[in-house]
Coordinates of C-alpha atoms and ligand atoms in Angstrom, one line a residue:
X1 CA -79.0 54.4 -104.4
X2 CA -81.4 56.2 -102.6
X3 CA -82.9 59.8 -103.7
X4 CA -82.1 62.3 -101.1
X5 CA -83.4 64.9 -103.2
X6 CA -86.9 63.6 -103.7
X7 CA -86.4 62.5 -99.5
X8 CA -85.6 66.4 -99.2
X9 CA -88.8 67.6 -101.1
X10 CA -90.7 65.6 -99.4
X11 CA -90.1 68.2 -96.2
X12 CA -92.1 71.3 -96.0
X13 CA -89.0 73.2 -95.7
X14 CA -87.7 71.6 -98.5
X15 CA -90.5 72.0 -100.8
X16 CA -90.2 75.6 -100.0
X17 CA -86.6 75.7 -100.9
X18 CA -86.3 73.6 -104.0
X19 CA -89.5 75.7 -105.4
X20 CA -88.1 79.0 -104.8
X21 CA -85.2 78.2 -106.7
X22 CA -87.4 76.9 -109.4
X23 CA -86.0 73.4 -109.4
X24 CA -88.3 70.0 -109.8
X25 CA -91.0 69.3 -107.9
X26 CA -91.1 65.3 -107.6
X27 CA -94.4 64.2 -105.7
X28 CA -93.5 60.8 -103.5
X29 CA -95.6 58.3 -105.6
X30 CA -98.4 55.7 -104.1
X31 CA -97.4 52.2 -105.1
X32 CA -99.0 48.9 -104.5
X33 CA -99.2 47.6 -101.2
X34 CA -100.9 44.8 -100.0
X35 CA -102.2 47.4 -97.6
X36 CA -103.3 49.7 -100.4
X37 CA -104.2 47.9 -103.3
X38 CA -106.1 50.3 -105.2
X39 CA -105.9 54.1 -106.0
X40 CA -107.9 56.7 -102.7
X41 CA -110.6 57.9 -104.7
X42 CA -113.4 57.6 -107.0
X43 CA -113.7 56.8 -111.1
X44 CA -114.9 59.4 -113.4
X45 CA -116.1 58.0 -116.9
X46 CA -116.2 60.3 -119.5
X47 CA -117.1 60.2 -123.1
X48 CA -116.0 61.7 -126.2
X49 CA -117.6 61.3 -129.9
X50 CA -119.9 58.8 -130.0
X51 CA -118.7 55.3 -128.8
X52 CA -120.0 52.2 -129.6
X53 CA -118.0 50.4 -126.1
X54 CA -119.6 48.8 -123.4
X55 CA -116.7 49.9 -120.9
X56 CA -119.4 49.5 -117.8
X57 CA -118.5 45.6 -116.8
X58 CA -114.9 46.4 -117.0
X59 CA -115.0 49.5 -115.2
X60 CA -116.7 48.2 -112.7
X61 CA -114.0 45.2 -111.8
X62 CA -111.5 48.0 -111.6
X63 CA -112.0 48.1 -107.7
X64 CA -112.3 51.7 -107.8
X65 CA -116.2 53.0 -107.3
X66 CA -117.3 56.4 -109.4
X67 CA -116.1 59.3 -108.1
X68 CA -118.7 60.8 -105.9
X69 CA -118.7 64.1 -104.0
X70 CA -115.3 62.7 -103.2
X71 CA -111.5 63.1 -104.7
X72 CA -111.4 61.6 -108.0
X73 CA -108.5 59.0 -108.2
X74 CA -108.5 58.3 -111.8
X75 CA -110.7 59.4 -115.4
X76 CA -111.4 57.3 -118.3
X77 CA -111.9 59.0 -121.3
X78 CA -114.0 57.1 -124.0
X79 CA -112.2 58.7 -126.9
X80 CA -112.9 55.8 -129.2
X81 CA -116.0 57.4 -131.2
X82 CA -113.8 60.1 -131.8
X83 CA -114.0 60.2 -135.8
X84 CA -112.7 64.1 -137.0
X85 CA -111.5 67.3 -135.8
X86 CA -114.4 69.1 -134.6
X87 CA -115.1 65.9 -132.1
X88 CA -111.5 66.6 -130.9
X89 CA -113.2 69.8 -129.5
X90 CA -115.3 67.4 -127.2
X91 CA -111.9 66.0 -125.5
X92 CA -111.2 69.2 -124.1
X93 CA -115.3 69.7 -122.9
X94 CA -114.8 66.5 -121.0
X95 CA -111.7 66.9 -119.5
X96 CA -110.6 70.9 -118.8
X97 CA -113.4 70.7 -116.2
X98 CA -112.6 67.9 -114.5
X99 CA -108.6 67.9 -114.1
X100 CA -108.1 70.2 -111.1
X101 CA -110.1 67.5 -109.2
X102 CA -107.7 64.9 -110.0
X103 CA -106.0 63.5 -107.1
X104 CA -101.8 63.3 -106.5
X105 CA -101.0 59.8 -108.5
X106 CA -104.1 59.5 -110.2
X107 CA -104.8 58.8 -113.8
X108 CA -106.0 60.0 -116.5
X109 CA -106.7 57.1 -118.9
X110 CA -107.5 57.7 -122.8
X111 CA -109.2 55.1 -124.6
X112 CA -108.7 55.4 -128.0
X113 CA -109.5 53.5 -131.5
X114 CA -107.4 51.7 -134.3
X115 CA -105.9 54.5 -137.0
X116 CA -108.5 53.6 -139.8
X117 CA -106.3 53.5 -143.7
X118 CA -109.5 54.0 -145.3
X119 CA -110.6 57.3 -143.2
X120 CA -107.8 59.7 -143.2
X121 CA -110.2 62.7 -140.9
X122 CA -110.8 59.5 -138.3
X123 CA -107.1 58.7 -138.7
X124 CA -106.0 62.1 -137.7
X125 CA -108.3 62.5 -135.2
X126 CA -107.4 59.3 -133.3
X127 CA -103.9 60.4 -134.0
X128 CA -104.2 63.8 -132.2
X129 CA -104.8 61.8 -128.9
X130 CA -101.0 60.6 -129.0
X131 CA -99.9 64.1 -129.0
X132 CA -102.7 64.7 -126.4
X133 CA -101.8 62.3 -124.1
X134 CA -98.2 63.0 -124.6
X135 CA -98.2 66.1 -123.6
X136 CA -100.4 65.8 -120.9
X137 CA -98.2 63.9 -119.3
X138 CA -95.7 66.2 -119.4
X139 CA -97.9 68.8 -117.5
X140 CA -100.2 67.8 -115.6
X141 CA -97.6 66.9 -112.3
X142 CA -98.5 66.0 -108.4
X143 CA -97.7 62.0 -109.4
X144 CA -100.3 61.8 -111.8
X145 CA -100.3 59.9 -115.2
X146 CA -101.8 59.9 -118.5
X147 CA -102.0 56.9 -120.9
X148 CA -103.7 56.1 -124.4
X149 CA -105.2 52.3 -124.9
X150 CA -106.1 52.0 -128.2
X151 CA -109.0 49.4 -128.4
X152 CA -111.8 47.4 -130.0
X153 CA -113.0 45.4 -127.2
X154 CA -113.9 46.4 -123.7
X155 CA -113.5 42.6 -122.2
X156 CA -110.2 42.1 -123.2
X157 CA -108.4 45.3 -122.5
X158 CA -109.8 44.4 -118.7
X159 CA -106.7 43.2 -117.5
X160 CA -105.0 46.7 -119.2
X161 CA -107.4 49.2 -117.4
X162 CA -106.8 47.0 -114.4
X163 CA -103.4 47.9 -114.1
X164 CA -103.6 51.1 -115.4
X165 CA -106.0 52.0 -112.8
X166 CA -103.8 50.9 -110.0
X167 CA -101.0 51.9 -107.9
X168 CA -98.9 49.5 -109.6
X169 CA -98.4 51.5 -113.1
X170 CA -96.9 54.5 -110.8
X171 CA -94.2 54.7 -112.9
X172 CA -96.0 54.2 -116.6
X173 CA -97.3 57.5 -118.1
X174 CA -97.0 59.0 -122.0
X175 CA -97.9 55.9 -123.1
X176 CA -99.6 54.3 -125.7
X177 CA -100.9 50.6 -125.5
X178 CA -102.5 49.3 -128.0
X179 CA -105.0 45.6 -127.0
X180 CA -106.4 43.5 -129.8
X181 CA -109.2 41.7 -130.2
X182 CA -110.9 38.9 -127.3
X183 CA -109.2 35.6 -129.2
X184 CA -110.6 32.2 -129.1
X185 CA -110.4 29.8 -128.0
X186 CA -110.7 31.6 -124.6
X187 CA -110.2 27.9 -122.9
X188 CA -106.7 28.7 -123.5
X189 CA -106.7 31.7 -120.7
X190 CA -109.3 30.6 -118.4
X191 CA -109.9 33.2 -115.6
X192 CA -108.2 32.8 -113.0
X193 CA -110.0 30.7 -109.7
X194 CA -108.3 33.3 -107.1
X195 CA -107.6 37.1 -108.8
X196 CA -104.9 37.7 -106.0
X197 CA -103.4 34.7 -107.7
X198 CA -103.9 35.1 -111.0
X199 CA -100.6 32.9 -112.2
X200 CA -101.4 29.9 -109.5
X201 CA -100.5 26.6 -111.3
X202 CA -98.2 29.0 -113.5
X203 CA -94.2 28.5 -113.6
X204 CA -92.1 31.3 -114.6
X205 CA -88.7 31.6 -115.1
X206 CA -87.6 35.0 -114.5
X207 CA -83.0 35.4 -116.4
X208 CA -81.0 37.5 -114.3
X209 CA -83.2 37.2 -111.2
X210 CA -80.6 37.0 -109.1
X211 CA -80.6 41.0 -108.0
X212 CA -82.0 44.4 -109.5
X213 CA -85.6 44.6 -111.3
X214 CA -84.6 40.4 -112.3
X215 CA -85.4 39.8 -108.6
X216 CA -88.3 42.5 -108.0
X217 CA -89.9 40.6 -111.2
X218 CA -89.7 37.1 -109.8
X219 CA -91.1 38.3 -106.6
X220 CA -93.6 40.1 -108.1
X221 CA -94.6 37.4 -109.9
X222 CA -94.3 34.3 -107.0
X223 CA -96.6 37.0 -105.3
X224 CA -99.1 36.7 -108.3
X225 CA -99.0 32.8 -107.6
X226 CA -96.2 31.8 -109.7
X227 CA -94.0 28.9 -109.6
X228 CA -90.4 31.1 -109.8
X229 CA -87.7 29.6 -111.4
X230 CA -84.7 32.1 -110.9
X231 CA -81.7 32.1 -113.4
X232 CA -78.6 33.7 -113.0
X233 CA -74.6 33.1 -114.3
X234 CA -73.2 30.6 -112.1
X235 CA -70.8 33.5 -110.0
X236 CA -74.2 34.8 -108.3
X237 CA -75.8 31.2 -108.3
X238 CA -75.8 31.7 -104.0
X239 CA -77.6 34.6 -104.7
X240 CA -80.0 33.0 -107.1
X241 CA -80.3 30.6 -104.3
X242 CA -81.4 33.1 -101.9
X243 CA -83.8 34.5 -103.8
X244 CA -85.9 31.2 -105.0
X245 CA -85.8 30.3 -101.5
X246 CA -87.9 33.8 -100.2
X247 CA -89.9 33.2 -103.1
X248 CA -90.6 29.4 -102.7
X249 CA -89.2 29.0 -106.3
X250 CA -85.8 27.0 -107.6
X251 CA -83.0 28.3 -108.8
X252 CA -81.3 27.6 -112.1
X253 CA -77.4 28.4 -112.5
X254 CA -76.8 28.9 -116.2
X255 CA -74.9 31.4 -118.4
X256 CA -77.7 32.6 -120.9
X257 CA -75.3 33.0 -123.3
X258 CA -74.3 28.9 -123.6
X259 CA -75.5 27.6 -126.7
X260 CA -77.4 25.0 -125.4
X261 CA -79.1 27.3 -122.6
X262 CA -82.7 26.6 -124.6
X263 CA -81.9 23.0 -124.2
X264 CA -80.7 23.0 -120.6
X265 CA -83.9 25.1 -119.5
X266 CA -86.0 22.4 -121.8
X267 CA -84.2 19.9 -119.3
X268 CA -84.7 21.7 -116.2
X269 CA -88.5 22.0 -116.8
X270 CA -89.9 18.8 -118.2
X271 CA -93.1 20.0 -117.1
X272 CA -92.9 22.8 -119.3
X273 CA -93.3 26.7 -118.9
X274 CA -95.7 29.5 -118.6
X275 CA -93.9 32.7 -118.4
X276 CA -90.5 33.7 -119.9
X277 CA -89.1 36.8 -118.4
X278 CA -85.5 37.8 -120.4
X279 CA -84.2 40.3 -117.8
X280 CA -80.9 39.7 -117.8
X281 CA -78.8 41.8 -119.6
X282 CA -75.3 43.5 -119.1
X283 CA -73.5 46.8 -119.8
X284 CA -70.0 48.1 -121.6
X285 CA -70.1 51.4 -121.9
X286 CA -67.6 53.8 -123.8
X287 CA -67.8 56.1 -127.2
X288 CA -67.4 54.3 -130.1
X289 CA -64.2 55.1 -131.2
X290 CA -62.9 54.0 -127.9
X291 CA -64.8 50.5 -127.8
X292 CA -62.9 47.5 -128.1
X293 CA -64.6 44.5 -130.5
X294 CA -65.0 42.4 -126.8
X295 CA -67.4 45.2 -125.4
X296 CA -69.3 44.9 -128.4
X297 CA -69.8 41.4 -129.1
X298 CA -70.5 41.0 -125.2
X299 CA -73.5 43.1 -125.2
X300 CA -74.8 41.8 -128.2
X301 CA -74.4 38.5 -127.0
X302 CA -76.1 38.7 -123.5
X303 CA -78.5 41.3 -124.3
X304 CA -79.4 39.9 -127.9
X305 CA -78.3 36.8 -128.8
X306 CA -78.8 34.8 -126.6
X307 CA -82.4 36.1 -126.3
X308 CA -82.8 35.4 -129.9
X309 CA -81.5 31.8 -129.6
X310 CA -83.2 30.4 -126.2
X311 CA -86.8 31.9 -127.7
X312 CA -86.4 29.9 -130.6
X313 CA -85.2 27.2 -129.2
X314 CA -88.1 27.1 -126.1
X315 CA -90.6 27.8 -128.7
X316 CA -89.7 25.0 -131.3
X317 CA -89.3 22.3 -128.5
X318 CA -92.9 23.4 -127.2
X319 CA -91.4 24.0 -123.3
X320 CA -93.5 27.2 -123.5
X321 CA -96.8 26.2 -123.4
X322 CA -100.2 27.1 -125.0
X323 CA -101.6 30.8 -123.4
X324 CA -97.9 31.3 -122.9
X325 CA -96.1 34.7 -122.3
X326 CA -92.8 36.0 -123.1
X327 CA -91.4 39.5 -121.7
X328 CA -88.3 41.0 -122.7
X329 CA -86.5 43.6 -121.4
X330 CA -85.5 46.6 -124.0
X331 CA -84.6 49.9 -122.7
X332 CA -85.1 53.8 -123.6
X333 CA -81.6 53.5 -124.5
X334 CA -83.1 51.0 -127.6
X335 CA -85.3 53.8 -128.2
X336 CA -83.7 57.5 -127.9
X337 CA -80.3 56.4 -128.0
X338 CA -77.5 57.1 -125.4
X339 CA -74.1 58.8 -125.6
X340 CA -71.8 55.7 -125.0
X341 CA -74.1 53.0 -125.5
X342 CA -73.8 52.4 -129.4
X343 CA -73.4 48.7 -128.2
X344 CA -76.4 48.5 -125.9
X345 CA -78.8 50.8 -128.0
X346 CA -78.4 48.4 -130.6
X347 CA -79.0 45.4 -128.6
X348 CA -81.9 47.0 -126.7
X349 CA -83.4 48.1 -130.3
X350 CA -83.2 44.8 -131.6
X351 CA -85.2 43.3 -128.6
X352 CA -87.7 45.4 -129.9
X353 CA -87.2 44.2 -133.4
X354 CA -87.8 40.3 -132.6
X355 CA -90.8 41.6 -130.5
X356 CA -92.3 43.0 -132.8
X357 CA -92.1 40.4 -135.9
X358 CA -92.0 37.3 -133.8
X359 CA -95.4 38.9 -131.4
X360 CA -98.5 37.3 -134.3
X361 CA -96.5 34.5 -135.5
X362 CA -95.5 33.4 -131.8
X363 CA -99.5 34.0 -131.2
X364 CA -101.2 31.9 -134.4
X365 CA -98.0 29.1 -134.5
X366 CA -98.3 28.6 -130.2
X367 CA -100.4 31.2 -128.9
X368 CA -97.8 32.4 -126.6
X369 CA -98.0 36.6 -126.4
X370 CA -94.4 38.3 -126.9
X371 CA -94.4 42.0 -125.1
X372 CA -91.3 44.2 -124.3
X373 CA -90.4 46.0 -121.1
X374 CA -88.4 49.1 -121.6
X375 CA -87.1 50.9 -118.4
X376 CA -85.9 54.1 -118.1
X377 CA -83.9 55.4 -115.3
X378 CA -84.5 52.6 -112.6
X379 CA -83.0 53.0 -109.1
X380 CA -80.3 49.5 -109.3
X381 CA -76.9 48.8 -108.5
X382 CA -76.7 49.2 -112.2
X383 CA -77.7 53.2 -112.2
X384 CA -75.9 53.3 -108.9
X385 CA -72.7 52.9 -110.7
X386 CA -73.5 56.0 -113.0
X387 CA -71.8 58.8 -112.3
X388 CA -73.6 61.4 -109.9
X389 CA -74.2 64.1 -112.2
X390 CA -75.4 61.9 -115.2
X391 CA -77.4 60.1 -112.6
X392 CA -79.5 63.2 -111.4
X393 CA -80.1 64.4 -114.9
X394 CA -81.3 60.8 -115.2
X395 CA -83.4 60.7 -112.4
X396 CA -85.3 64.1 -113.2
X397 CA -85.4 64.2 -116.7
X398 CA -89.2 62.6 -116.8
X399 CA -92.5 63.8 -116.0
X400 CA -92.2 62.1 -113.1
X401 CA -88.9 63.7 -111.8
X402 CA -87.9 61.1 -110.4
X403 CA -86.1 57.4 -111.0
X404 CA -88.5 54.1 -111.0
X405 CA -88.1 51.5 -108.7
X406 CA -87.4 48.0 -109.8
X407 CA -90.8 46.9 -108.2
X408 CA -92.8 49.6 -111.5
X409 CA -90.8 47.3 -114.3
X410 CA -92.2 44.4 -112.1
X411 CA -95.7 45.2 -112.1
X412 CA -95.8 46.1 -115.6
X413 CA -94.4 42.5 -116.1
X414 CA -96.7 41.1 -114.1
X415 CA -99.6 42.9 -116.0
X416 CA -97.9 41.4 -119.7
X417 CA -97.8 37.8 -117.9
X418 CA -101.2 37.8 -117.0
X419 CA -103.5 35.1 -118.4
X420 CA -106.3 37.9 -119.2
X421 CA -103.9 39.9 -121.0
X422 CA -103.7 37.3 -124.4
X423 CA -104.9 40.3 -126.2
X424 CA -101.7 42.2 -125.7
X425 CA -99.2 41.5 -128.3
X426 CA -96.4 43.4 -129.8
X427 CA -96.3 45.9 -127.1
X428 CA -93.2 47.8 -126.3
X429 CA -94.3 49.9 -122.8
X430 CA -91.9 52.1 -121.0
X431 CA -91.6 52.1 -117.9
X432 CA -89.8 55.7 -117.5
X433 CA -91.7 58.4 -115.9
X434 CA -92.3 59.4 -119.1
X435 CA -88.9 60.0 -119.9
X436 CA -88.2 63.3 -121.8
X437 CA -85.6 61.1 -124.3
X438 CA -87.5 59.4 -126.6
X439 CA -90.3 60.0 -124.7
Ligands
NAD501 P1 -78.3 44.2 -112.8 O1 -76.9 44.3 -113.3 O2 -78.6 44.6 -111.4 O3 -78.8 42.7 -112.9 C1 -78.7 41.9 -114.1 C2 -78.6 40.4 -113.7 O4 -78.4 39.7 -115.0 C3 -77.4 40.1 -112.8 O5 -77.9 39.3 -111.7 C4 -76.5 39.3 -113.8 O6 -75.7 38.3 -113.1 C5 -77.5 38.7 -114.7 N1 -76.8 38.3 -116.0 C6 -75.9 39.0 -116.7 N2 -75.5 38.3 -117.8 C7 -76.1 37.1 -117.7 C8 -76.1 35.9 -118.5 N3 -75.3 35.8 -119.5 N4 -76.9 34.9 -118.1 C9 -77.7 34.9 -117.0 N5 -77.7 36.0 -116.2 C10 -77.0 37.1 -116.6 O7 -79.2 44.9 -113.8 P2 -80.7 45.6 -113.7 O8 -80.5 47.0 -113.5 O9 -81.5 44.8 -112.7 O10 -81.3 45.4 -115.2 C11 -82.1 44.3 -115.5 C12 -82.5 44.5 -117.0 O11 -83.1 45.7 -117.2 C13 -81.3 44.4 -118.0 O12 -81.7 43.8 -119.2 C14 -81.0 45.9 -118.2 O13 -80.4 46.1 -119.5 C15 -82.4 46.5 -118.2 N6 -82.5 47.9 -117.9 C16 -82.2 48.4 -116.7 C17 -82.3 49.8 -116.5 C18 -82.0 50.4 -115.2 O14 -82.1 51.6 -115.1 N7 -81.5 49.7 -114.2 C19 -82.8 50.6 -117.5 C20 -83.1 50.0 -118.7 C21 -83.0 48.7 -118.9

């Protein structure tokens, strides 16, 4: 599993070496730690057009003071009053002077507006910054990342710029996010009494959890103060065990893909639930012409299916209460399309599908947030059984250079399950390094 090239890189005389022969450059990443909770540096808020935001409350909650005569750890551009072409002109004013003082893993954060229908010059404008962003990403190297947060509302897109401006989005750049509107009542997501803890009182059952990015998510969350309950197929239910008993949390043997599994979570929590996490998921690879009916329906079933069914079925019974969240996992593969995976594309696309239609009904009928997850080349046993060479061009072929860890789908998890984060809905993020497929 591990990365011996990156490890190698990471020497001087490696560095040397590897850049010589012209080949990629990964920079080693700075993650969360309880040690190092926020990004070395200072904040740098910029504006472009004229903007009507009040980013200043929000900004300042980020835990990251303006950049002084110090490094610069991350830049906020206020792109939001951006409203035609010539104001474009204004993103590159604010920004080419600045970049060479960004530090390794810092960010460059975008904030953007909605596409307006009835301005087509604002429309195109706002647009451009996609393209921006994009392709920012792909250039500006040394760990650092570039993001676009569409917006409205400074307040609720806290919990966004929160994460964004962290160590723990390491592995989220290219991407686009877009956060509604503050919705009342805002009873329904108080703030949190301890921010450390933000999901204290919280349970969360976390499918798959037993290994891989399943049991970095339900760590990540018990760490965030939830109560884990981790699910897995009976086989690993010992490992399942094992993990809920680290994480202070219970475990839950059950095969997702049982009919009744809705009704037998409904029975194992008669307290009700706060955060459902569908992580686990299963692959069959081979071409299509050489895929047997089983491998099909198996992936469709676990990866698909079963998701399909045990949403319903928690959301109709009312398990998942009021200011609930619901993540599920998709994949790049759901998005670009891999040689091999007809079977899992498909069922990865369609997570995407029911996110995005079920996302503003599940919010008005229950007020319960539906996001997706969609990982790219994450270091598991699961990419461990790849084959070496299709593995390397994994690992390199994102911005990043470099595979994510199963802690970077955690965090972004953790971000989505967040009571402050009721105004992201719909949401599809990748968590890929920016992944050159799809990307
Ligand atoms: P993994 O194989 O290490 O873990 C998956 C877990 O799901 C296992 O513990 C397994 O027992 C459990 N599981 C499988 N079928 C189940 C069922 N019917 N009911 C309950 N549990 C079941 O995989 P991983 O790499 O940790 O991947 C986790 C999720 O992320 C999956 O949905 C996967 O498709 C997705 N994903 C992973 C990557 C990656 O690079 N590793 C990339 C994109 C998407």
């Amino acid at each position: 599993m591990a990365d011996r090239y990156l490890r190698l890189t990471g020497t001087a005389p490696g560095r040397f070496l590897t850049r010589r022969l012209g080949l990629p450059q990964p920079a080693a990443l700075t993650r969360w730690s309880a040690e190092r909770p926020t990004l070395d540096g200072g904040l740098l808020h910029l504006t472009a057009g004229r903007s009507a935001l009040d980013l200043a409350p929000a900004l300042a909650r980020t835990g990251i003071g303006p950049a002084g005569s110090g490094s610069t750890a991350a830049v906020v551009l206020d792109a939001t009053g951006v409203r035609d072409v010539e104001a474009l002109a204004e993103v590159h004013a604010a920004l080419h002077p600045v970049l060479r003082s960004v530090a390794s893993s810092g960010r460059v954060v975008v904030l953007g507006a909605p596409l307006d229908p009835a301005d087509h010059h604002q429309a195109a404008a706002q647009q451009a910054l996609e393209g921006f962003t994009r392709s920012l990403g792909k250039e500006i190297g040394r760990g650092r990342t570039v993001n676009l947060v569409r917006l409205t509302d400074a307040a609720a897109a806290e919990s966004t710029l929160r994460f964004l401006l962290s160590p723990k989005s390491a592995y989220v750049s290219g991407q686009v996010i877009e956060v509604g509107a503050a919705r009342e009542p805002a009873t329904e997501e108080p703030t949190p009494a301890d921010p450390d803890r933000p999901l204290s009182g919280r349970t969360a059952l976390v499918t798959g959890a037993a290994r891989g990015i399943g049991e970095a998510v339900a760590e990540t969350l018990a760490r965030d103060g939830a109560r884990v309950v981790v699910l897995d197929v009976p086989q690993a239910e010992q490992d399942a065990r094992r993990v809920a008993e680290r994480l202070g949390g219970t475990a839950l043997a059950l095969d997702m893909t049982a009919a009744d599994a809705g009704a037998r979570i409904a029975e194992a929590l008669p307290d009700g639930l706060d955060v459902l996490i569908h992580n686990a998921g299963i692959t069959r690879d081979r071409r299509l012409v050489n895929m047997p009916a089983e491998r099909w329906i198996s992936v469709l079933e676990v990866n698909l299916a079963s998701v399909l069914r045990t949403t319903d079925a928690l959301l109709k019974e009312g398990t998942l209460r009021r200011g609930g969240r619901i993540v599920a996992t998709a994949s790049i593969a759901g998005i670009a399309g891999n040689a091999g995976q007809t079977n899992y594309g498909a069922s990865k696309a369609g997570v995407v599908g029911l996110v995005r239609s079920l996302a503003p009904r599940a919010l008005d009928e229950h007020g319960v947030t539906v996001n997706a997850v969609a990982p790219g080349f994450i270091e598991t046993k699961m990419t461990a059984a790849v084959p070496l060479f299709i593995r390397e061009a994994g690992r390199r072929m994102n911005s990043l250079a470099q595979g994510g860890l199963p802690a970077d789908v955690a965090e972004t998890t953790a971000w989505l399950a967040h009571p402050a984060s009721g105004a992201v809905n719909g949401q599809v993020v990748r968590v890929c390094g920016q992944s050159l497929l799809g990307a």
